[in-house]
Coordinates of C-alpha atoms and ligand atoms in Angstrom, one line a residue:
M10 CA 56.4 -51.4 -56.4
S11 CA 57.2 -51.2 -52.7
M12 CA 58.4 -54.2 -50.5
E13 CA 55.8 -55.4 -48.0
L14 CA 56.6 -54.8 -44.4
A15 CA 55.4 -56.8 -41.1
T16 CA 55.4 -55.0 -37.6
C17 CA 56.0 -56.3 -34.3
L18 CA 53.8 -54.3 -31.8
T19 CA 53.8 -53.6 -28.0
T20 CA 51.8 -51.4 -26.0
D21 CA 53.5 -49.3 -23.3
L22 CA 52.5 -47.7 -19.9
V23 CA 50.9 -44.8 -21.7
A24 CA 48.8 -47.0 -24.1
I25 CA 50.8 -46.2 -26.9
T26 CA 51.4 -48.9 -29.5
R27 CA 55.0 -49.0 -30.9
G28 CA 56.8 -51.4 -32.9
R29 CA 59.6 -52.2 -35.4
S30 CA 59.0 -53.3 -39.1
F31 CA 61.0 -56.0 -40.9
P32 CA 60.5 -57.3 -44.6
A33 CA 57.5 -59.7 -44.3
D34 CA 59.1 -62.3 -46.6
A35 CA 61.7 -62.6 -43.9
L36 CA 59.1 -63.5 -41.4
D37 CA 60.5 -66.9 -40.2
G38 CA 63.8 -65.6 -38.8
Y39 CA 61.9 -62.9 -37.0
L40 CA 59.4 -65.3 -35.4
R41 CA 62.2 -67.1 -34.0
R42 CA 64.4 -64.4 -32.9
G43 CA 62.3 -61.2 -32.7
T44 CA 63.5 -57.6 -33.5
G45 CA 65.8 -55.3 -31.1
W46 CA 63.8 -53.2 -28.6
V47 CA 64.9 -50.6 -25.6
P48 CA 64.0 -50.8 -22.0
A49 CA 63.7 -47.2 -21.5
N50 CA 61.0 -47.1 -24.4
M51 CA 58.8 -48.0 -21.5
A52 CA 59.4 -44.5 -20.0
L53 CA 58.2 -42.4 -22.8
T54 CA 55.1 -40.1 -21.5
P55 CA 52.4 -39.5 -24.1
F56 CA 54.1 -36.0 -25.2
D57 CA 57.4 -37.9 -26.5
V58 CA 59.1 -36.5 -23.5
I59 CA 61.0 -39.4 -21.6
A60 CA 60.8 -39.5 -17.8
E61 CA 64.6 -38.9 -17.0
D62 CA 64.3 -40.8 -13.6
N63 CA 63.6 -44.2 -15.3
P64 CA 65.1 -47.5 -14.0
W65 CA 67.1 -48.1 -17.5
G66 CA 68.4 -44.8 -18.9
S67 CA 70.5 -45.6 -21.9
A68 CA 71.4 -49.1 -20.9
G69 CA 70.2 -52.3 -21.8
D70 CA 68.6 -54.2 -24.6
L71 CA 65.5 -56.4 -25.2
R72 CA 63.8 -58.3 -28.0
L73 CA 60.3 -57.8 -29.4
L74 CA 59.1 -61.4 -30.2
P75 CA 56.2 -61.7 -32.5
E76 CA 53.5 -64.4 -31.6
E77 CA 52.4 -65.8 -34.9
A78 CA 48.7 -66.7 -33.9
T79 CA 48.2 -62.9 -33.7
R80 CA 48.7 -62.0 -37.1
I81 CA 46.6 -59.4 -39.0
R82 CA 46.9 -58.8 -42.3
L83 CA 44.8 -56.1 -44.2
P84 CA 45.6 -55.5 -47.8
Q85 CA 43.0 -52.9 -48.3
L86 CA 44.0 -50.5 -45.4
G87 CA 46.4 -47.9 -46.1
R88 CA 48.7 -47.5 -49.3
T89 CA 50.5 -50.8 -48.5
P90 CA 49.1 -53.7 -46.4
L91 CA 48.7 -53.5 -42.6
H92 CA 50.5 -56.6 -41.6
I93 CA 50.9 -56.8 -37.5
Y94 CA 52.0 -59.2 -34.9
F95 CA 51.3 -58.8 -31.3
S96 CA 54.6 -59.4 -29.5
D97 CA 55.9 -60.1 -26.0
I98 CA 59.2 -58.2 -24.8
T99 CA 61.8 -60.6 -23.8
E100 CA 65.7 -60.5 -22.9
L101 CA 68.1 -61.5 -25.4
D102 CA 67.9 -65.2 -24.5
G103 CA 64.2 -65.1 -25.0
T104 CA 63.2 -65.4 -21.2
P105 CA 60.2 -63.1 -20.8
W106 CA 61.1 -59.4 -19.6
E107 CA 59.4 -58.9 -16.3
C108 CA 57.9 -55.6 -17.3
C109 CA 56.2 -56.6 -20.4
P110 CA 52.5 -55.8 -20.0
R111 CA 51.4 -58.8 -22.4
T112 CA 53.2 -61.2 -20.4
L113 CA 52.0 -59.7 -17.1
L114 CA 48.5 -60.3 -18.3
K115 CA 49.4 -63.9 -19.4
R116 CA 50.6 -64.4 -15.7
A117 CA 47.3 -62.9 -14.1
I118 CA 45.4 -65.4 -16.3
A119 CA 47.5 -68.3 -15.2
R120 CA 47.4 -67.5 -11.6
L121 CA 43.5 -67.3 -11.9
K122 CA 43.4 -70.6 -13.2
A123 CA 45.9 -72.2 -10.9
E124 CA 44.5 -70.8 -7.8
T125 CA 40.8 -71.4 -8.3
G126 CA 40.4 -73.4 -11.8
L127 CA 38.6 -70.4 -13.3
T128 CA 39.2 -68.8 -16.4
L129 CA 37.6 -65.5 -17.8
L130 CA 36.0 -64.2 -20.9
A131 CA 36.6 -60.5 -21.6
S132 CA 35.5 -58.0 -24.2
F133 CA 36.6 -54.3 -24.4
E134 CA 33.9 -52.0 -25.5
H135 CA 34.9 -48.7 -27.0
E136 CA 33.7 -45.3 -27.5
F137 CA 35.4 -42.8 -29.8
Q138 CA 34.7 -39.8 -31.9
V139 CA 35.5 -39.3 -35.5
L140 CA 36.4 -35.5 -36.3
G141 CA 36.8 -33.6 -39.2
G142 CA 33.9 -35.3 -41.1
G143 CA 32.2 -31.9 -41.9
W144 CA 29.1 -33.5 -41.3
P145 CA 25.9 -31.7 -40.4
A146 CA 24.7 -32.1 -36.8
A147 CA 22.6 -35.1 -36.1
P148 CA 20.8 -36.4 -33.1
A149 CA 22.3 -38.8 -30.6
F150 CA 21.9 -42.4 -31.3
S151 CA 20.1 -41.5 -34.5
L152 CA 20.2 -43.2 -37.8
A153 CA 21.2 -40.0 -39.4
A154 CA 24.0 -39.7 -37.2
M155 CA 25.2 -43.3 -38.4
R156 CA 24.4 -42.6 -41.9
R157 CA 26.3 -39.3 -42.4
A158 CA 29.4 -41.2 -41.6
D159 CA 28.5 -44.0 -44.0
P160 CA 30.5 -46.2 -45.3
F161 CA 32.6 -45.7 -42.2
G162 CA 30.5 -48.3 -40.2
P163 CA 30.1 -50.9 -42.8
E164 CA 34.0 -50.9 -43.9
L165 CA 35.1 -50.8 -40.3
L166 CA 32.9 -53.9 -39.4
E167 CA 34.4 -55.6 -42.5
L168 CA 37.9 -54.9 -41.4
M169 CA 37.4 -56.2 -38.0
E170 CA 35.8 -59.3 -39.2
Q171 CA 39.0 -59.8 -41.6
A172 CA 41.3 -59.4 -38.7
G173 CA 39.2 -61.9 -36.5
L174 CA 38.1 -59.3 -34.1
E175 CA 34.5 -60.9 -34.1
P176 CA 32.8 -57.5 -34.3
E177 CA 29.1 -57.4 -32.6
M178 CA 27.8 -54.0 -33.1
F179 CA 28.6 -50.4 -34.6
L180 CA 26.3 -47.5 -32.9
P181 CA 26.0 -43.8 -32.8
E182 CA 26.5 -42.8 -29.3
Y183 CA 25.1 -39.9 -27.1
G184 CA 28.1 -37.3 -27.9
A185 CA 28.8 -35.3 -31.1
D186 CA 30.2 -37.3 -33.8
Q187 CA 30.5 -40.2 -31.0
F188 CA 30.4 -44.0 -31.8
E189 CA 30.6 -47.2 -30.1
V190 CA 32.2 -50.7 -31.3
T191 CA 31.7 -54.0 -29.4
M192 CA 33.3 -57.3 -29.9
R193 CA 32.3 -60.9 -29.0
P194 CA 34.0 -62.0 -25.6
A195 CA 37.3 -63.8 -25.8
D196 CA 39.8 -65.3 -23.7
P197 CA 41.5 -62.1 -22.0
L198 CA 44.7 -62.0 -23.7
T199 CA 42.8 -62.1 -27.3
A200 CA 40.5 -59.6 -25.9
A201 CA 43.3 -57.2 -25.0
D202 CA 45.1 -57.8 -28.3
R203 CA 41.5 -56.9 -30.0
S204 CA 41.3 -53.8 -27.9
V205 CA 44.6 -52.8 -29.4
A206 CA 43.9 -53.8 -32.8
L207 CA 40.5 -52.1 -33.1
R208 CA 42.1 -48.5 -32.0
L209 CA 44.5 -49.1 -34.9
L210 CA 41.8 -49.8 -37.3
V211 CA 39.6 -47.4 -36.3
K212 CA 42.3 -44.6 -36.6
E213 CA 43.9 -45.9 -39.9
L214 CA 40.4 -46.1 -41.6
A215 CA 39.5 -42.7 -40.3
A216 CA 42.8 -41.2 -41.3
Q217 CA 42.2 -42.9 -45.1
K218 CA 39.1 -40.9 -45.3
G219 CA 40.8 -37.7 -44.1
W220 CA 39.2 -37.7 -40.8
R221 CA 40.7 -38.2 -37.6
A222 CA 39.5 -40.4 -34.7
S223 CA 40.1 -39.9 -31.0
F224 CA 39.4 -42.4 -28.1
A225 CA 40.6 -39.6 -25.5
P226 CA 38.5 -39.8 -22.5
K227 CA 37.5 -36.3 -23.1
T228 CA 38.1 -34.3 -26.3
A229 CA 36.8 -31.1 -24.7
P230 CA 35.7 -29.9 -21.1
D231 CA 32.2 -30.1 -22.2
A232 CA 32.1 -33.0 -24.6
V233 CA 30.5 -36.5 -23.8
G234 CA 33.3 -38.8 -22.3
N235 CA 34.8 -41.7 -24.4
G236 CA 34.7 -44.7 -22.3
V237 CA 36.4 -48.2 -22.4
H238 CA 34.2 -50.7 -20.4
I239 CA 35.7 -53.9 -19.8
H240 CA 33.3 -57.0 -19.9
L241 CA 34.1 -59.9 -17.7
S242 CA 32.6 -63.3 -17.4
L243 CA 33.8 -66.2 -15.3
R244 CA 34.0 -69.8 -16.5
D245 CA 34.4 -72.9 -14.3
E246 CA 36.8 -75.8 -14.5
D247 CA 34.7 -77.5 -17.4
G248 CA 34.4 -74.0 -19.2
R249 CA 30.7 -73.7 -18.1
P250 CA 29.5 -70.2 -17.3
A251 CA 29.9 -69.5 -13.6
M252 CA 28.5 -66.0 -13.1
R253 CA 24.8 -66.8 -12.3
D254 CA 22.8 -67.8 -9.3
E255 CA 19.3 -66.6 -9.6
S256 CA 18.9 -67.3 -5.7
R257 CA 21.4 -64.6 -4.7
P258 CA 21.5 -60.7 -4.9
G259 CA 22.0 -59.5 -8.3
A260 CA 21.7 -63.1 -9.5
L261 CA 25.4 -63.2 -9.2
S262 CA 27.0 -66.5 -8.0
E263 CA 29.1 -66.6 -4.8
R264 CA 32.4 -66.7 -6.6
A265 CA 31.2 -64.0 -8.8
G266 CA 30.2 -62.2 -5.9
Q267 CA 33.5 -62.7 -4.5
F268 CA 35.4 -61.7 -7.7
C269 CA 33.3 -58.3 -8.0
A270 CA 34.2 -57.7 -4.3
G271 CA 37.9 -57.8 -4.9
I272 CA 37.4 -55.5 -7.8
V273 CA 35.2 -53.0 -5.8
R274 CA 37.7 -53.1 -2.9
H275 CA 40.8 -52.3 -5.0
M276 CA 39.0 -49.9 -7.3
P277 CA 40.6 -46.7 -6.0
G278 CA 44.2 -48.0 -6.4
L279 CA 43.1 -49.8 -9.8
L280 CA 42.5 -46.4 -11.2
A281 CA 46.3 -45.8 -11.4
L282 CA 46.4 -48.5 -14.2
T283 CA 42.8 -48.2 -15.6
A284 CA 42.2 -44.3 -15.8
P285 CA 45.9 -43.4 -15.8
S286 CA 46.0 -39.8 -17.3
P287 CA 45.1 -36.4 -16.1
V288 CA 42.5 -36.2 -18.7
S289 CA 40.7 -39.3 -17.5
Y290 CA 39.4 -37.5 -14.4
L291 CA 37.5 -34.9 -16.3
R292 CA 35.5 -38.0 -17.5
L293 CA 35.0 -39.8 -14.1
Q294 CA 32.4 -37.3 -12.8
P295 CA 29.3 -37.9 -11.2
H296 CA 26.4 -37.9 -13.6
H297 CA 28.6 -38.8 -16.6
W298 CA 27.5 -42.3 -16.7
S299 CA 31.3 -43.0 -16.4
A300 CA 32.3 -44.3 -13.0
A301 CA 32.8 -42.0 -10.0
Y302 CA 32.0 -44.3 -7.2
A303 CA 33.6 -47.6 -6.1
C304 CA 30.7 -49.8 -6.1
L305 CA 28.6 -52.8 -7.7
G306 CA 25.4 -51.8 -9.3
E307 CA 22.7 -53.8 -11.2
R308 CA 21.9 -52.1 -14.5
N309 CA 23.4 -49.0 -13.0
R310 CA 25.6 -46.9 -15.3
E311 CA 26.8 -44.8 -12.6
A312 CA 28.4 -47.5 -10.8
G313 CA 32.0 -48.4 -11.3
L314 CA 31.2 -52.0 -11.9
R315 CA 27.9 -52.9 -13.4
I316 CA 26.1 -56.2 -13.6
C317 CA 24.8 -56.2 -17.2
P318 CA 21.2 -57.0 -18.4
I319 CA 20.2 -60.2 -19.3
A320 CA 18.0 -60.6 -22.3
T321 CA 16.0 -63.7 -22.2
L322 CA 13.6 -62.9 -25.1
G323 CA 14.4 -65.2 -28.4
G324 CA 15.7 -68.1 -26.2
G325 CA 18.6 -66.0 -24.8
D326 CA 20.7 -68.3 -22.4
A327 CA 20.8 -66.2 -19.1
A328 CA 23.9 -68.0 -17.6
K329 CA 26.0 -67.6 -20.6
Q330 CA 25.2 -64.0 -20.9
M331 CA 25.9 -63.0 -17.4
N332 CA 28.6 -60.7 -17.2
V333 CA 29.9 -57.5 -15.3
E334 CA 31.2 -54.5 -16.9
Y335 CA 34.0 -52.4 -15.3
R336 CA 33.7 -48.9 -16.4
A337 CA 36.4 -46.9 -14.8
T338 CA 38.8 -47.1 -17.6
D339 CA 39.5 -45.6 -20.8
A340 CA 41.8 -45.5 -23.9
T341 CA 44.7 -44.0 -22.0
A342 CA 45.2 -47.0 -20.0
N343 CA 47.1 -50.0 -21.3
A344 CA 44.6 -52.8 -22.0
Y345 CA 47.0 -55.7 -20.9
L346 CA 47.9 -53.9 -17.6
A347 CA 44.2 -52.9 -17.0
L348 CA 42.9 -56.4 -17.4
A349 CA 45.6 -58.0 -15.4
A350 CA 44.9 -55.7 -12.6
L351 CA 41.4 -56.4 -12.6
I352 CA 42.2 -60.2 -12.6
N353 CA 44.4 -59.8 -9.7
A354 CA 42.0 -57.8 -7.7
G355 CA 39.1 -60.1 -8.5
L356 CA 41.3 -63.1 -7.4
A357 CA 42.0 -61.6 -4.1
G358 CA 38.3 -61.3 -3.4
L359 CA 37.8 -65.3 -4.3
R360 CA 41.0 -66.1 -2.1
E361 CA 39.7 -64.3 0.7
G362 CA 36.2 -65.2 0.3
L363 CA 35.4 -61.5 0.3
V364 CA 31.4 -60.8 0.8
Q365 CA 29.7 -59.6 -2.2
P366 CA 29.1 -55.7 -1.8
P367 CA 25.7 -54.3 -1.7
L368 CA 24.0 -53.6 -4.9
V369 CA 24.0 -49.8 -5.6
N370 CA 21.3 -49.4 -8.1
T371 CA 20.6 -45.6 -8.3
D372 CA 23.0 -43.0 -9.1
P373 CA 25.3 -42.8 -5.7
S374 CA 25.8 -39.1 -6.0
E375 CA 22.3 -38.7 -4.9
F376 CA 22.9 -40.4 -1.7
S377 CA 23.9 -38.3 1.4
P378 CA 27.4 -39.0 2.9
A379 CA 26.1 -40.8 5.6
E380 CA 24.2 -43.2 3.3
L381 CA 27.1 -43.8 1.4
E382 CA 29.3 -44.7 4.3
A383 CA 26.5 -47.2 5.4
L384 CA 26.6 -48.8 2.2
G385 CA 30.6 -48.5 2.1
V386 CA 30.5 -46.7 -1.2
R387 CA 33.6 -44.7 -1.6
R388 CA 34.0 -41.9 -4.2
L389 CA 36.7 -42.6 -6.5
P390 CA 40.2 -40.7 -6.7
E391 CA 39.5 -37.3 -8.1
N392 CA 42.7 -36.9 -9.9
L393 CA 45.7 -38.8 -11.2
S394 CA 48.1 -38.2 -8.0
A395 CA 45.1 -39.3 -5.8
A396 CA 45.1 -42.6 -7.8
L397 CA 48.9 -43.1 -7.6
A398 CA 48.7 -42.5 -4.1
A399 CA 45.7 -45.2 -3.7
M400 CA 47.7 -47.7 -5.6
Q401 CA 51.0 -47.1 -3.5
A402 CA 49.0 -47.7 -0.4
D403 CA 47.3 -50.8 -1.7
A404 CA 49.8 -53.8 -1.3
L405 CA 47.9 -56.0 -3.5
L406 CA 48.3 -53.7 -6.5
T407 CA 51.8 -53.4 -6.1
E408 CA 52.7 -57.1 -5.1
W409 CA 52.1 -58.5 -8.7
L410 CA 53.8 -55.5 -10.5
P411 CA 57.6 -55.9 -10.7
P412 CA 59.0 -53.0 -8.3
L413 CA 61.0 -51.8 -11.7
L414 CA 57.6 -51.4 -13.4
T415 CA 55.9 -49.4 -10.5
G416 CA 58.9 -47.4 -10.1
C417 CA 58.7 -46.5 -14.1
L418 CA 54.8 -46.0 -14.0
L419 CA 55.4 -43.6 -11.1
S420 CA 58.3 -41.6 -12.8
V421 CA 56.3 -41.6 -16.2
K422 CA 53.1 -40.5 -14.6
R423 CA 54.8 -37.7 -12.5
K424 CA 56.4 -36.4 -15.6
E425 CA 53.2 -36.6 -17.7
M426 CA 51.3 -34.8 -14.9
Q427 CA 54.0 -32.1 -14.7
L428 CA 53.7 -31.6 -18.4
A429 CA 50.0 -31.5 -18.3
G430 CA 49.9 -29.3 -15.5
E431 CA 51.0 -26.5 -17.5
L432 CA 47.7 -26.7 -19.6
D433 CA 44.0 -25.6 -18.7
A434 CA 41.2 -28.1 -19.2
A435 CA 40.6 -27.1 -22.7
R436 CA 44.1 -27.2 -24.1
L437 CA 44.5 -30.4 -22.0
C438 CA 41.6 -32.1 -23.9
E439 CA 43.3 -30.7 -27.2
R440 CA 46.5 -32.4 -26.5
Y441 CA 45.2 -35.9 -25.5
K442 CA 42.4 -35.6 -28.5
A443 CA 45.4 -35.5 -30.8
I444 CA 47.4 -38.4 -29.1
Y445 CA 44.8 -41.0 -28.2
Ligands
LIG510 N1 30.3 -42.4 -22.5 C1 30.1 -42.6 -21.4 C2 31.5 -43.0 -20.6 O1 32.3 -42.2 -20.9 C3 29.4 -44.1 -21.2 C4 28.0 -44.1 -21.7 C5 27.3 -45.5 -21.8 O2 27.1 -46.0 -20.8 O3 27.6 -46.1 -22.9 O4 31.9 -44.1 -20.1
MG511 MG1 28.1 -46.4 -24.6

């Protein structure tokens, strides 16, 4: 017999989910008072080496306060039930800790609503590889690729259903042993919680079978990239779809066009939060269907921001389906901060009434420099230090982040770059493959 534990979770700057467990039958007290937490935990690199020049050092204490409604309990996963709560980091008196990523997302959502009346629906789409299955090779997108992993797909979707993740689809992707999972759109906080939960579920299910799942942006220099695509769809004051206007370019409503313009304008600096690891830049290359350019495209998989297709067959409601997909992100990004950053960038576009960017509906890497310039399309930063510099140069991106957190991010990322800098591309991919 063993005691059942429940765990409070938080996800940090390097997108690692950490937490503390307590006896599940003592939940009531922990729901009110949380567990202890340490500020300098935020300064860990993915390699478990701390950035020494972080703002806190050995000082300070915080609480990890679980949110009851986020409970996931899966008895059949692992040897004892997986029982988790997404949590906010607070001060000892319960006031929110200014650097808590989940709290920062809540603030971004509230700000969008307060300034514009708009709300957002979001969904994270994940690609990952299941390694160690020892399967024979199978063609991309094939039934054989899916069935050889059976019952991984059905079991995963069953777990997701039980965990309230509202699974939509499981599919074999283009890369070797690569799969993709999609979930129904939800409010942004729920969508980010689901993104974290999905990664935990996939990894634990694969481990239970003696395999290993990796969401790393690249698991080998020549491997197909594992992307995370964030789908976004605005709703108006009455909760009605607010994205579509068939009279306008790309059928984007005026407000959706402004929101997209904000994201495209800030995309170079956004990368510091959405593609925040050295290995992210092996994926963000032209011709990879990832996102090498800051532009808006209609149904173009090389655009950083893509207007997704509308399927009108079977009575599909176009206004409801209308959404854009931010493609320049991956699993080394904190889902809460990535989404909060996108919301703040989109909000700037709405606030300033920015003009919708031109639609780039073919691969931007095939344009000449002069054509790119005429369209106002920029190549995105090609490495992490360029992305960090772009973020620091972008007042909007640093304005909503507490200076303490910006400072910590820079320290962590510099340390990560220093440690990663010792590795060639193959070993870099190996390291991130094992961690993510
Ligand atoms: N694997 C691609 C990426 O790294 C995405 C492919 C797709 O469009 O689904 O983002
Ligand atoms: Mg895909």
